[in-house]
Tab-separated table of C-alpha atoms and ligand atoms in Angstrom:
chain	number	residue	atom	x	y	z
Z	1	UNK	CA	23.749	-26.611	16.596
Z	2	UNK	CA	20.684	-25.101	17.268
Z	3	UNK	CA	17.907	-23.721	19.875
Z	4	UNK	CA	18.024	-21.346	22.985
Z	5	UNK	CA	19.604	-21.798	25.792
Z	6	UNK	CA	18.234	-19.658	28.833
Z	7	UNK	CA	20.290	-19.314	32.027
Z	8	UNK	CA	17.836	-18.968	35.098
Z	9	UNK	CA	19.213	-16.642	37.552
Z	10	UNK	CA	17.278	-17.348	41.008
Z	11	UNK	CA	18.057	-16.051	44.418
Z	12	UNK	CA	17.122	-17.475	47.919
Z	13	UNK	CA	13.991	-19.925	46.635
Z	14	UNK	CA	12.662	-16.881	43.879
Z	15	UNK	CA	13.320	-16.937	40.142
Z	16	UNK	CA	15.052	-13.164	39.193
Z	17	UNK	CA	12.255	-11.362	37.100
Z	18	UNK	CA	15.465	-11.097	34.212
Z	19	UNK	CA	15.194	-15.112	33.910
Z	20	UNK	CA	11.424	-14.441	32.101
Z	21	UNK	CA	12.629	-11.638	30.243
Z	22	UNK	CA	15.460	-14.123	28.819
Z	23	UNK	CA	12.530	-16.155	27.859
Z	24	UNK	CA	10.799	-13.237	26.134
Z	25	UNK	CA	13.698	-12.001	23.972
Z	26	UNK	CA	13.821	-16.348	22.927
Z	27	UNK	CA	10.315	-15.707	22.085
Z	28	UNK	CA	11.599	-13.126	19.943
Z	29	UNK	CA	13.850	-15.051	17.970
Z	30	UNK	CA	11.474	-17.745	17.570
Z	31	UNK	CA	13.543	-20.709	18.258
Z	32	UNK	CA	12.843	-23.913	20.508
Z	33	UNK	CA	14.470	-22.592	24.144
Z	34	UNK	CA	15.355	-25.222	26.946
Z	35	UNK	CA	15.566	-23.307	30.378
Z	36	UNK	CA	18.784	-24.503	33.032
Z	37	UNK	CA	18.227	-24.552	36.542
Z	38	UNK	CA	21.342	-24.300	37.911
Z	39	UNK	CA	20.512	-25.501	41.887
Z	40	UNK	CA	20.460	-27.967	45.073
Z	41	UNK	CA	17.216	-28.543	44.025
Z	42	UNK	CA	16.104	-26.943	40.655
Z	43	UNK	CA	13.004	-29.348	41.008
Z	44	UNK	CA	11.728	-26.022	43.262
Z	45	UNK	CA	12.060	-23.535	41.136
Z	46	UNK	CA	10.757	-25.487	37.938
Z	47	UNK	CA	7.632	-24.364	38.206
Z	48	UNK	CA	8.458	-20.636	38.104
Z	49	UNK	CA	10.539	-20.600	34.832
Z	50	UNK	CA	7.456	-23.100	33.244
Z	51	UNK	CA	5.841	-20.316	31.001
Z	52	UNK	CA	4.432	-19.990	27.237
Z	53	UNK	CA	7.853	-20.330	25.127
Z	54	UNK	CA	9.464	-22.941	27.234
Z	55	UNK	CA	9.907	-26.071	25.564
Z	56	UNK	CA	12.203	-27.694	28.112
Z	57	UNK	CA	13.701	-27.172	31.708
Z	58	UNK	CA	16.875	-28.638	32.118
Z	59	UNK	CA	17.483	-29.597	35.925
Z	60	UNK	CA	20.748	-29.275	36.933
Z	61	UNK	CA	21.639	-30.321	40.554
Z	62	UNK	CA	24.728	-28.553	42.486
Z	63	UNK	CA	25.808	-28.663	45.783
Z	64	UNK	CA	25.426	-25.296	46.307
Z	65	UNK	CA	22.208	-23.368	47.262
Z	66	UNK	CA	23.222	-19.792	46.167
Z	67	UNK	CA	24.814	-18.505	42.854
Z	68	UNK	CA	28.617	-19.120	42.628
Z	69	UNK	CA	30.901	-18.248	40.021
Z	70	UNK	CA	32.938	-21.188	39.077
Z	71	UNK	CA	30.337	-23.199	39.688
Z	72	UNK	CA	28.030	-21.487	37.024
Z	73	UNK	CA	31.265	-21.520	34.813
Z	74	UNK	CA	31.610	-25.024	34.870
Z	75	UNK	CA	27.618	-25.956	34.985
Z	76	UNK	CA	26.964	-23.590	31.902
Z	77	UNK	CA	30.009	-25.157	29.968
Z	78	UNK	CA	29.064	-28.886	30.566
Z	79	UNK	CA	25.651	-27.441	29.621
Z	80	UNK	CA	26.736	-26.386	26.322
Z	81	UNK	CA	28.664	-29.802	25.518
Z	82	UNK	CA	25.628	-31.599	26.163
Z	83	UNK	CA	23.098	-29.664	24.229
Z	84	UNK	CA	24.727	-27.374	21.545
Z	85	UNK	CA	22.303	-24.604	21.584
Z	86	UNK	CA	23.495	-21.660	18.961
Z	87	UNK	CA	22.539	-18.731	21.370
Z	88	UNK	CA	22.961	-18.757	24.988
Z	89	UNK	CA	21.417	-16.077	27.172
Z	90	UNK	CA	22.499	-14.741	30.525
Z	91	UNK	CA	21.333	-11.182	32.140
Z	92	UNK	CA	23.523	-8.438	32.077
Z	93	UNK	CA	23.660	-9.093	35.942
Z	94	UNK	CA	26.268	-9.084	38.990
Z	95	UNK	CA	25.858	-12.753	38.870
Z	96	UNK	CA	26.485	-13.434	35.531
Z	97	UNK	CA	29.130	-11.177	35.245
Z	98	UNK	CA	30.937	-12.991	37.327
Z	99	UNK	CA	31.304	-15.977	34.990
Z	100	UNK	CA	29.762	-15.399	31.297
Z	101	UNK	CA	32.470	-12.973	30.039
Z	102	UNK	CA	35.305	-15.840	30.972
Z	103	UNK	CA	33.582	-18.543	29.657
Z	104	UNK	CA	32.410	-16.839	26.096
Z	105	UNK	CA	36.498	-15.987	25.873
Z	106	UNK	CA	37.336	-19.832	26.961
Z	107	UNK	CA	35.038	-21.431	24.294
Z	108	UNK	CA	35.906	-18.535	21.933
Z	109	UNK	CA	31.810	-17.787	21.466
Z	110	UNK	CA	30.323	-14.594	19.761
Z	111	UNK	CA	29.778	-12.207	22.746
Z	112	UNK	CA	28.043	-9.364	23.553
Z	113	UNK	CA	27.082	-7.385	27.148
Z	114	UNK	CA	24.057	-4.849	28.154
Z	115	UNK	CA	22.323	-6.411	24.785
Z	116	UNK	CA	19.413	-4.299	24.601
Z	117	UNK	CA	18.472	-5.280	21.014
Z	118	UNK	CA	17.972	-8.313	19.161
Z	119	UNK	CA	17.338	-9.024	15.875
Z	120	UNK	CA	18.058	-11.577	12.893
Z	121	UNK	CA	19.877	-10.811	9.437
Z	122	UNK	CA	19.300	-13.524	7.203
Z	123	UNK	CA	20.567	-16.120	9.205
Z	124	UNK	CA	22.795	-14.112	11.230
Z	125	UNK	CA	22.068	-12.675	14.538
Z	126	UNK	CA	23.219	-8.834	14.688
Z	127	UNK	CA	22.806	-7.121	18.725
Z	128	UNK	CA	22.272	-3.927	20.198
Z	129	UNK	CA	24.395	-2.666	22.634
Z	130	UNK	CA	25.204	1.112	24.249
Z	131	UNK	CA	28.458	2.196	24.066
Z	132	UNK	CA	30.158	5.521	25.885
Z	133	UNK	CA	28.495	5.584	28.862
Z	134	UNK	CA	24.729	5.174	26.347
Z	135	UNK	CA	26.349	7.854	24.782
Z	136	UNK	CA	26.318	6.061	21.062
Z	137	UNK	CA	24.553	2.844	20.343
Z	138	UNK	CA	25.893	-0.056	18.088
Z	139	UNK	CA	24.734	-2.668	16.341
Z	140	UNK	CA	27.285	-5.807	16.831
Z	141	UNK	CA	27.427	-8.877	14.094
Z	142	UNK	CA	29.132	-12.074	15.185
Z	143	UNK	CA	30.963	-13.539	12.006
Z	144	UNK	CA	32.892	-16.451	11.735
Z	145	UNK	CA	30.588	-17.384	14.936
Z	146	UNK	CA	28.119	-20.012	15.260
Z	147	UNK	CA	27.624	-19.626	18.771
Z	148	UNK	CA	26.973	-16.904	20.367
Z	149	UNK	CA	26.680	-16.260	24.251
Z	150	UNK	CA	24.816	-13.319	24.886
Z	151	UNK	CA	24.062	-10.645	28.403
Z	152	UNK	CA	20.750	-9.695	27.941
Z	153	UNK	CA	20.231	-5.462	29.629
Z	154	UNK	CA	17.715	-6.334	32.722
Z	155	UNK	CA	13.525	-4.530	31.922
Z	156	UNK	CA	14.840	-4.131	28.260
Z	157	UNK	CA	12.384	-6.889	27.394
Z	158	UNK	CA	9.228	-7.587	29.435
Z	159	UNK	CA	9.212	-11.051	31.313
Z	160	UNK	CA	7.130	-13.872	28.997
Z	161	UNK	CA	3.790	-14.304	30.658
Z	162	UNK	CA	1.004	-18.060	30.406
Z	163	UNK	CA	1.124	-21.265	31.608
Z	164	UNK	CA	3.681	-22.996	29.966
Z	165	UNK	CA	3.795	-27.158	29.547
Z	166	UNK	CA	7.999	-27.451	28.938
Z	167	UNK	CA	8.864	-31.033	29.421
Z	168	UNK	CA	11.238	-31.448	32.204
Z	169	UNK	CA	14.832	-33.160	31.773
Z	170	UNK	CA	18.184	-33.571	33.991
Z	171	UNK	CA	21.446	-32.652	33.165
Z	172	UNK	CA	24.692	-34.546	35.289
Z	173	UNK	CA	27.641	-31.958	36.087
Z	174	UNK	CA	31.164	-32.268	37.584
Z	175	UNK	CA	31.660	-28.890	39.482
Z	176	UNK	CA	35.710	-29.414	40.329
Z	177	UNK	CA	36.367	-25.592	41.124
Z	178	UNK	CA	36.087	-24.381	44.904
Z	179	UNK	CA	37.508	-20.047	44.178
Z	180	UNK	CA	34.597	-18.888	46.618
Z	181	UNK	CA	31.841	-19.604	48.486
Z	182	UNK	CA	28.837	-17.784	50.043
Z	183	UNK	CA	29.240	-18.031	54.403
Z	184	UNK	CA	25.972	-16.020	54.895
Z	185	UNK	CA	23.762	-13.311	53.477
Z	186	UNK	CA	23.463	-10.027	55.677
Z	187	UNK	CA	20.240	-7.775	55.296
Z	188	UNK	CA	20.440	-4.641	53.810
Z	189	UNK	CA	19.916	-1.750	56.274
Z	190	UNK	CA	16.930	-1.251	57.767
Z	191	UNK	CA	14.838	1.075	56.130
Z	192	UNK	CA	15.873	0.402	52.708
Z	193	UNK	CA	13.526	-0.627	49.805
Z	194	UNK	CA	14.318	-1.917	46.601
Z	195	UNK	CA	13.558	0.679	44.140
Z	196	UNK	CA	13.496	-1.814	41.049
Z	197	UNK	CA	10.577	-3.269	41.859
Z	198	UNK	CA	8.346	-0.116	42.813
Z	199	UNK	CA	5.626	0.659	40.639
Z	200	UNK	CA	5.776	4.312	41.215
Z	201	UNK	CA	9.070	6.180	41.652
Z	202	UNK	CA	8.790	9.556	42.955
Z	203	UNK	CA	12.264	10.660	41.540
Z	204	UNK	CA	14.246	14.167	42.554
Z	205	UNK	CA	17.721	15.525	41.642
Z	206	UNK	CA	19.986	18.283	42.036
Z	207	UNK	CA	17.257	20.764	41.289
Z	208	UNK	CA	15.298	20.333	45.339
Z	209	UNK	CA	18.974	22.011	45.575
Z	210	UNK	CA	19.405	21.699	49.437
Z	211	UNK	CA	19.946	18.094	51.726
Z	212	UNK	CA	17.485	19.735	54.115
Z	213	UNK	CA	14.462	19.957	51.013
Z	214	UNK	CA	14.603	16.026	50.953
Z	215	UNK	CA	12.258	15.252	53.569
Z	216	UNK	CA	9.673	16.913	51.780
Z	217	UNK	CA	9.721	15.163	49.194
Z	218	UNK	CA	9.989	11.685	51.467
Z	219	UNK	CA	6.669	12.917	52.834
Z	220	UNK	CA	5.327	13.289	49.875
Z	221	UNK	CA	5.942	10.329	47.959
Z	222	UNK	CA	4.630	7.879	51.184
Z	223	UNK	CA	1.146	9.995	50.767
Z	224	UNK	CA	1.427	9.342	46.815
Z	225	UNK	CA	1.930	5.546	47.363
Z	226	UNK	CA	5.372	6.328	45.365
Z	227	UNK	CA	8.899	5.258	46.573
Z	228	UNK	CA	11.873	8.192	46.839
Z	229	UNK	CA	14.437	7.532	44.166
Z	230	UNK	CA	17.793	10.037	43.020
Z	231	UNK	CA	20.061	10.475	40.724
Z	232	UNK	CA	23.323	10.006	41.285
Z	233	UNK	CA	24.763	13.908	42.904
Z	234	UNK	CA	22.339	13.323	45.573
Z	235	UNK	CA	23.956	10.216	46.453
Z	236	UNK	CA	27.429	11.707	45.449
Z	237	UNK	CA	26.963	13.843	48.535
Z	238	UNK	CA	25.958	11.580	50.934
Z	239	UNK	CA	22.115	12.676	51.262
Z	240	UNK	CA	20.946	9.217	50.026
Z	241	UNK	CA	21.623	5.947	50.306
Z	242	UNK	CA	23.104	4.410	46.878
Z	243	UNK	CA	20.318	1.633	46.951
Z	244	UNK	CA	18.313	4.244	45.910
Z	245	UNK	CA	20.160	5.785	42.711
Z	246	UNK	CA	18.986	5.394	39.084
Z	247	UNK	CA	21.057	5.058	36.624
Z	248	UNK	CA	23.920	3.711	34.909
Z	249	UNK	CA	25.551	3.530	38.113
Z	250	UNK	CA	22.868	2.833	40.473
Z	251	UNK	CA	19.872	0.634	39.625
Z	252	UNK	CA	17.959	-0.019	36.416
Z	253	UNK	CA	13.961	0.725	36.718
Z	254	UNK	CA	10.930	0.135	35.139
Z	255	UNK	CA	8.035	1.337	37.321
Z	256	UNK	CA	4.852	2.066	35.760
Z	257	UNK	CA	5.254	5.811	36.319
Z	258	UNK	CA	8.593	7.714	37.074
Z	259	UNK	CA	7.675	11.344	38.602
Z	260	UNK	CA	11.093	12.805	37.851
Z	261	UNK	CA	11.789	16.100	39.532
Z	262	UNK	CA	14.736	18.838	38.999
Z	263	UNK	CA	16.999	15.881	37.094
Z	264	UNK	CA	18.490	16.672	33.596
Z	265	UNK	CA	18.172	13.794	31.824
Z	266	UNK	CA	22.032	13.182	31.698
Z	267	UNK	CA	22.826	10.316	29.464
Z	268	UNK	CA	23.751	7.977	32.518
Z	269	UNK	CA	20.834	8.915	34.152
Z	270	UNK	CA	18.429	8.019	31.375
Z	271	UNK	CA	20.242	4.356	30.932
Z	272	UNK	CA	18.655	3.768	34.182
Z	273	UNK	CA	14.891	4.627	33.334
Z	274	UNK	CA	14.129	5.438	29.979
Z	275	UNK	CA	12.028	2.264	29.638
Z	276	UNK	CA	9.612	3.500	32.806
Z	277	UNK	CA	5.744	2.866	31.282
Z	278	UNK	CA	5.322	7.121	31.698
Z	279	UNK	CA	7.746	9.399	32.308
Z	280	UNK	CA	6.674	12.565	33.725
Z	281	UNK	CA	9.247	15.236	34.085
Z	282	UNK	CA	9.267	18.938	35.862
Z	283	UNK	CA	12.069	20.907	34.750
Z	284	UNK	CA	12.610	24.805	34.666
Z	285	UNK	CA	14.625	24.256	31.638
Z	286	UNK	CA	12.997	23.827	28.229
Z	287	UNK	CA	15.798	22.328	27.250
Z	288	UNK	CA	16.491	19.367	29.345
Z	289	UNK	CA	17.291	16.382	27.923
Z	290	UNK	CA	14.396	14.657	30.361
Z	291	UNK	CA	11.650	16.143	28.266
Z	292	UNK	CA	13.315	13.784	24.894
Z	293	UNK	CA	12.059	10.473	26.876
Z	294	UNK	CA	9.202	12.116	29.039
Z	295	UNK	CA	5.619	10.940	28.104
Z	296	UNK	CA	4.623	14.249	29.967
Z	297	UNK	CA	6.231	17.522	30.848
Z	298	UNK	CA	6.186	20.399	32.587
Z	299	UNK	CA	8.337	23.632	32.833
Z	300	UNK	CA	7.690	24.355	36.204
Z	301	UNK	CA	9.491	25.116	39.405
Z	302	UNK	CA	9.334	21.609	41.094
Z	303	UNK	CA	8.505	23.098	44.256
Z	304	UNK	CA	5.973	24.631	43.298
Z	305	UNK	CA	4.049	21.477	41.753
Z	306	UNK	CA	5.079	19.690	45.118
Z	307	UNK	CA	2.810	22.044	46.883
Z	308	UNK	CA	0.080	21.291	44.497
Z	309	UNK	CA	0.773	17.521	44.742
Z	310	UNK	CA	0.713	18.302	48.684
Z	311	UNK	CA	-2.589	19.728	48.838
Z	312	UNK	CA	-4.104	16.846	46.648
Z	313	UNK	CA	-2.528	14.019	49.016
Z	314	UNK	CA	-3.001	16.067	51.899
A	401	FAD	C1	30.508	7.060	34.695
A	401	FAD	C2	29.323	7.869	35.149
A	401	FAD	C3	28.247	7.224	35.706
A	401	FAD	C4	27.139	7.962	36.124
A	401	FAD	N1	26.064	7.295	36.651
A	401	FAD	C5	24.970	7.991	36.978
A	401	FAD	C6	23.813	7.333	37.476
A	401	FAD	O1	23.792	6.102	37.656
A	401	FAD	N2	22.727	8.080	37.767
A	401	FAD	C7	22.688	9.433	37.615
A	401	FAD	O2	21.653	10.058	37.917
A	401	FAD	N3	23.777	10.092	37.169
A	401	FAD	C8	24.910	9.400	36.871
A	401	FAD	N4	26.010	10.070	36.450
A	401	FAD	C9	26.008	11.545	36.548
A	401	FAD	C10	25.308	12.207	35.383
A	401	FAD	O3	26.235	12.459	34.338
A	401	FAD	C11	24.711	13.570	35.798
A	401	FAD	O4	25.724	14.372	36.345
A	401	FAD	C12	23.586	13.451	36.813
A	401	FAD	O5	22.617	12.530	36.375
A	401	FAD	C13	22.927	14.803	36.998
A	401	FAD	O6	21.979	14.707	38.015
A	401	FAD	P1	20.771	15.742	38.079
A	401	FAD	O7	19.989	15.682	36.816
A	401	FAD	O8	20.073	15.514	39.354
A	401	FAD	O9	21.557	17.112	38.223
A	401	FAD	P2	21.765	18.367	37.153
A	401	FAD	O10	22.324	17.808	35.900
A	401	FAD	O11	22.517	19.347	37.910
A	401	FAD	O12	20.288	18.796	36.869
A	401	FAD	C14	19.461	19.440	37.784
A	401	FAD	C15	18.228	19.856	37.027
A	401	FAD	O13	17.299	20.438	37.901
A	401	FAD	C16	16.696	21.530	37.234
A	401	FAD	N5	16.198	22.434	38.275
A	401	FAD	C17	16.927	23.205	39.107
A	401	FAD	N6	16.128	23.850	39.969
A	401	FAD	C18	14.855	23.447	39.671
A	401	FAD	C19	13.584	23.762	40.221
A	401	FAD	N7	13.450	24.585	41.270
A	401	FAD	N8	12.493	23.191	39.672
A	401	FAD	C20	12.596	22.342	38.610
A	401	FAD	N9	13.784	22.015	38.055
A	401	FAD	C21	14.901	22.553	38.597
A	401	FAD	C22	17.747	22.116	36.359
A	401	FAD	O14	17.182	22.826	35.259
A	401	FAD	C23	18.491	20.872	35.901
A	401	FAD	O15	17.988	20.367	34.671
A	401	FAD	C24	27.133	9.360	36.013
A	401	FAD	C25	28.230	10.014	35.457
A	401	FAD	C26	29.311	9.283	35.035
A	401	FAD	C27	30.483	9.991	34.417
């Protein structure tokens, strides 16, 4: 038993950004890692998963186009028989969700979610994980465990970069289950944006204090090339979309700068952000827990910056 096993997740013809990040934290470890391409035709999405760290892409052909559940179940298992890799890594996704946590319990693998942390003790591999709402972390050992399957916390790791020159191979499944299957995708609302992948987020909570004050601040982040995000009471009362909340409970980001104005820094809020490249925070409060992960602060009425940032986008 040995090696890396990397699940790809992939999503209408495009690779999910977590699937390199898998291939980072096998980096980490330093073990040879195969990559499975679970897919109609995983010849097309090869290419993308092909970077520095990959020794192998495993092909492996389904009927179906789109992620389902007990087909992934069955895929990854048959996967596992055939190769006997001693870590297996999935995100800490919706997808994977779906069929990870029932298949580490059916082969009775070491298992951990929202891994965040990685690291080797002697030969053992010991995780990190949040626990309490990121209240408390933990560190999590796996004894009596040889293999361990593991969900792997989306931006915790950045994705592996470089050409990579993995040789290809194929891998023959029986998929017998049929519990659901994709009829059609619907778009989102118009209007909506996807907040993870924004490299600014112009951020604002509680503190612009009134539904009305939003617009503002909508104004101002188009002019500063930023996209609007929230924490979670804005959404709470129905003055934003929930597409746009960070947090535990919303959506995990890493932009390259998150502009976070009137929010706390509440525990659940932080899970979703506190990796952002630099954190700049306006808070009246001296004290709020924002200014422990912010880069830069200011104790400031966030108002009153706006109108600064207004003049200089004017
Ligand atoms: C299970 C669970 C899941 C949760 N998930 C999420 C989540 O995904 N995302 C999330 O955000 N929250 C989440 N929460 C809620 C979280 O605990 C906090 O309640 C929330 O993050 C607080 O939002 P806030 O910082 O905007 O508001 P507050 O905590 O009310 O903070 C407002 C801040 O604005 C400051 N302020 C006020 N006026 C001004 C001003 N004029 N200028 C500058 N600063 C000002 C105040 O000093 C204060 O620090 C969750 C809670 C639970 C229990």
């Amino acid at each position: 038993m040995s090696g890396i096993l990397v699940i790809a997740e992939h999503l209408r013809g495009q690779v999910r950004p977590v699937t390199l990040e898998l291939v980072s934290v096998a980096k980490e470890l330093g073990d040879e890692t195969a990559v499975a391409v679970i897919a109609n035709d995983p010849a097309s999405l090869a290419d993308q998963v092909d970077v520095d760290g990959v020794a192998e892409i495993v092909s492996v052909k389904v009927d179906q186009d789109e992620f389902e559940n007990d087909v992934y179940r069955e895929a990854v298992e048959q996967l596992i028989s055939a190769r006997s890799p001693e870590v297996v890594l999935v995100g800490f996704t919706v997808n994977s969700m779906g069929f990870a946590p029932a298949l580490a319990a059916k082969l009775g693998l070491g298992f951990a979610s929202d891994v965040f942390g990685l690291r080797r003790d002697g030969e053992d591999l010991v995780a990190s994980r949040a626990f309490y709402g990121s209240k408390v972390n933990a560190e999590i050992g796996f004894p009596g465990h040889e293999r361990v399957l593991l969900m792997v916390r989306p931006t915790a790791w950045p994705p592996a970069e470089g050409a990579g020159s993995a040789v290809e191979a194929q891998l023959e499944v029986t998929i017998s289950g049929s519990q659901a299957r994709h009829k059609d995708f619907q778009e989102a609302a118009t209007g909506d944006v996807d907040i993870t992948t924004a490299d600014f987020l112009l951020s604002v909570g509680r503190g612009v204090g009134d539904k009305e004050n939003l617009g503002q601040f909508e104004d101002l982040a188009e002019r500063m090339g930023a996209t609007l995000s929230v924490s979670r009471p804005l959404v709470d009362q129905g003055w934003m979309p929930n597409s746009r909340q960070v947090g535990q409970s919303g959506k995990t980001v890493k932009p390259k700068v998150y502009l976070a104005l009137g929010i706390s820094g509440a525990v659940q809020h932080l899970a979703g952000m506190k990796t952002s490249g630099t954190i700049i925070a306006v808070n009246t409060d001296p004290e709020a827990a924002i200014f422990n992960v912010a880069h830069y602060g200011a104790v400031a009425d966030l108002f009153e910056v706006a109108e600064e940032l207004d003049k200089l986008y004017a």
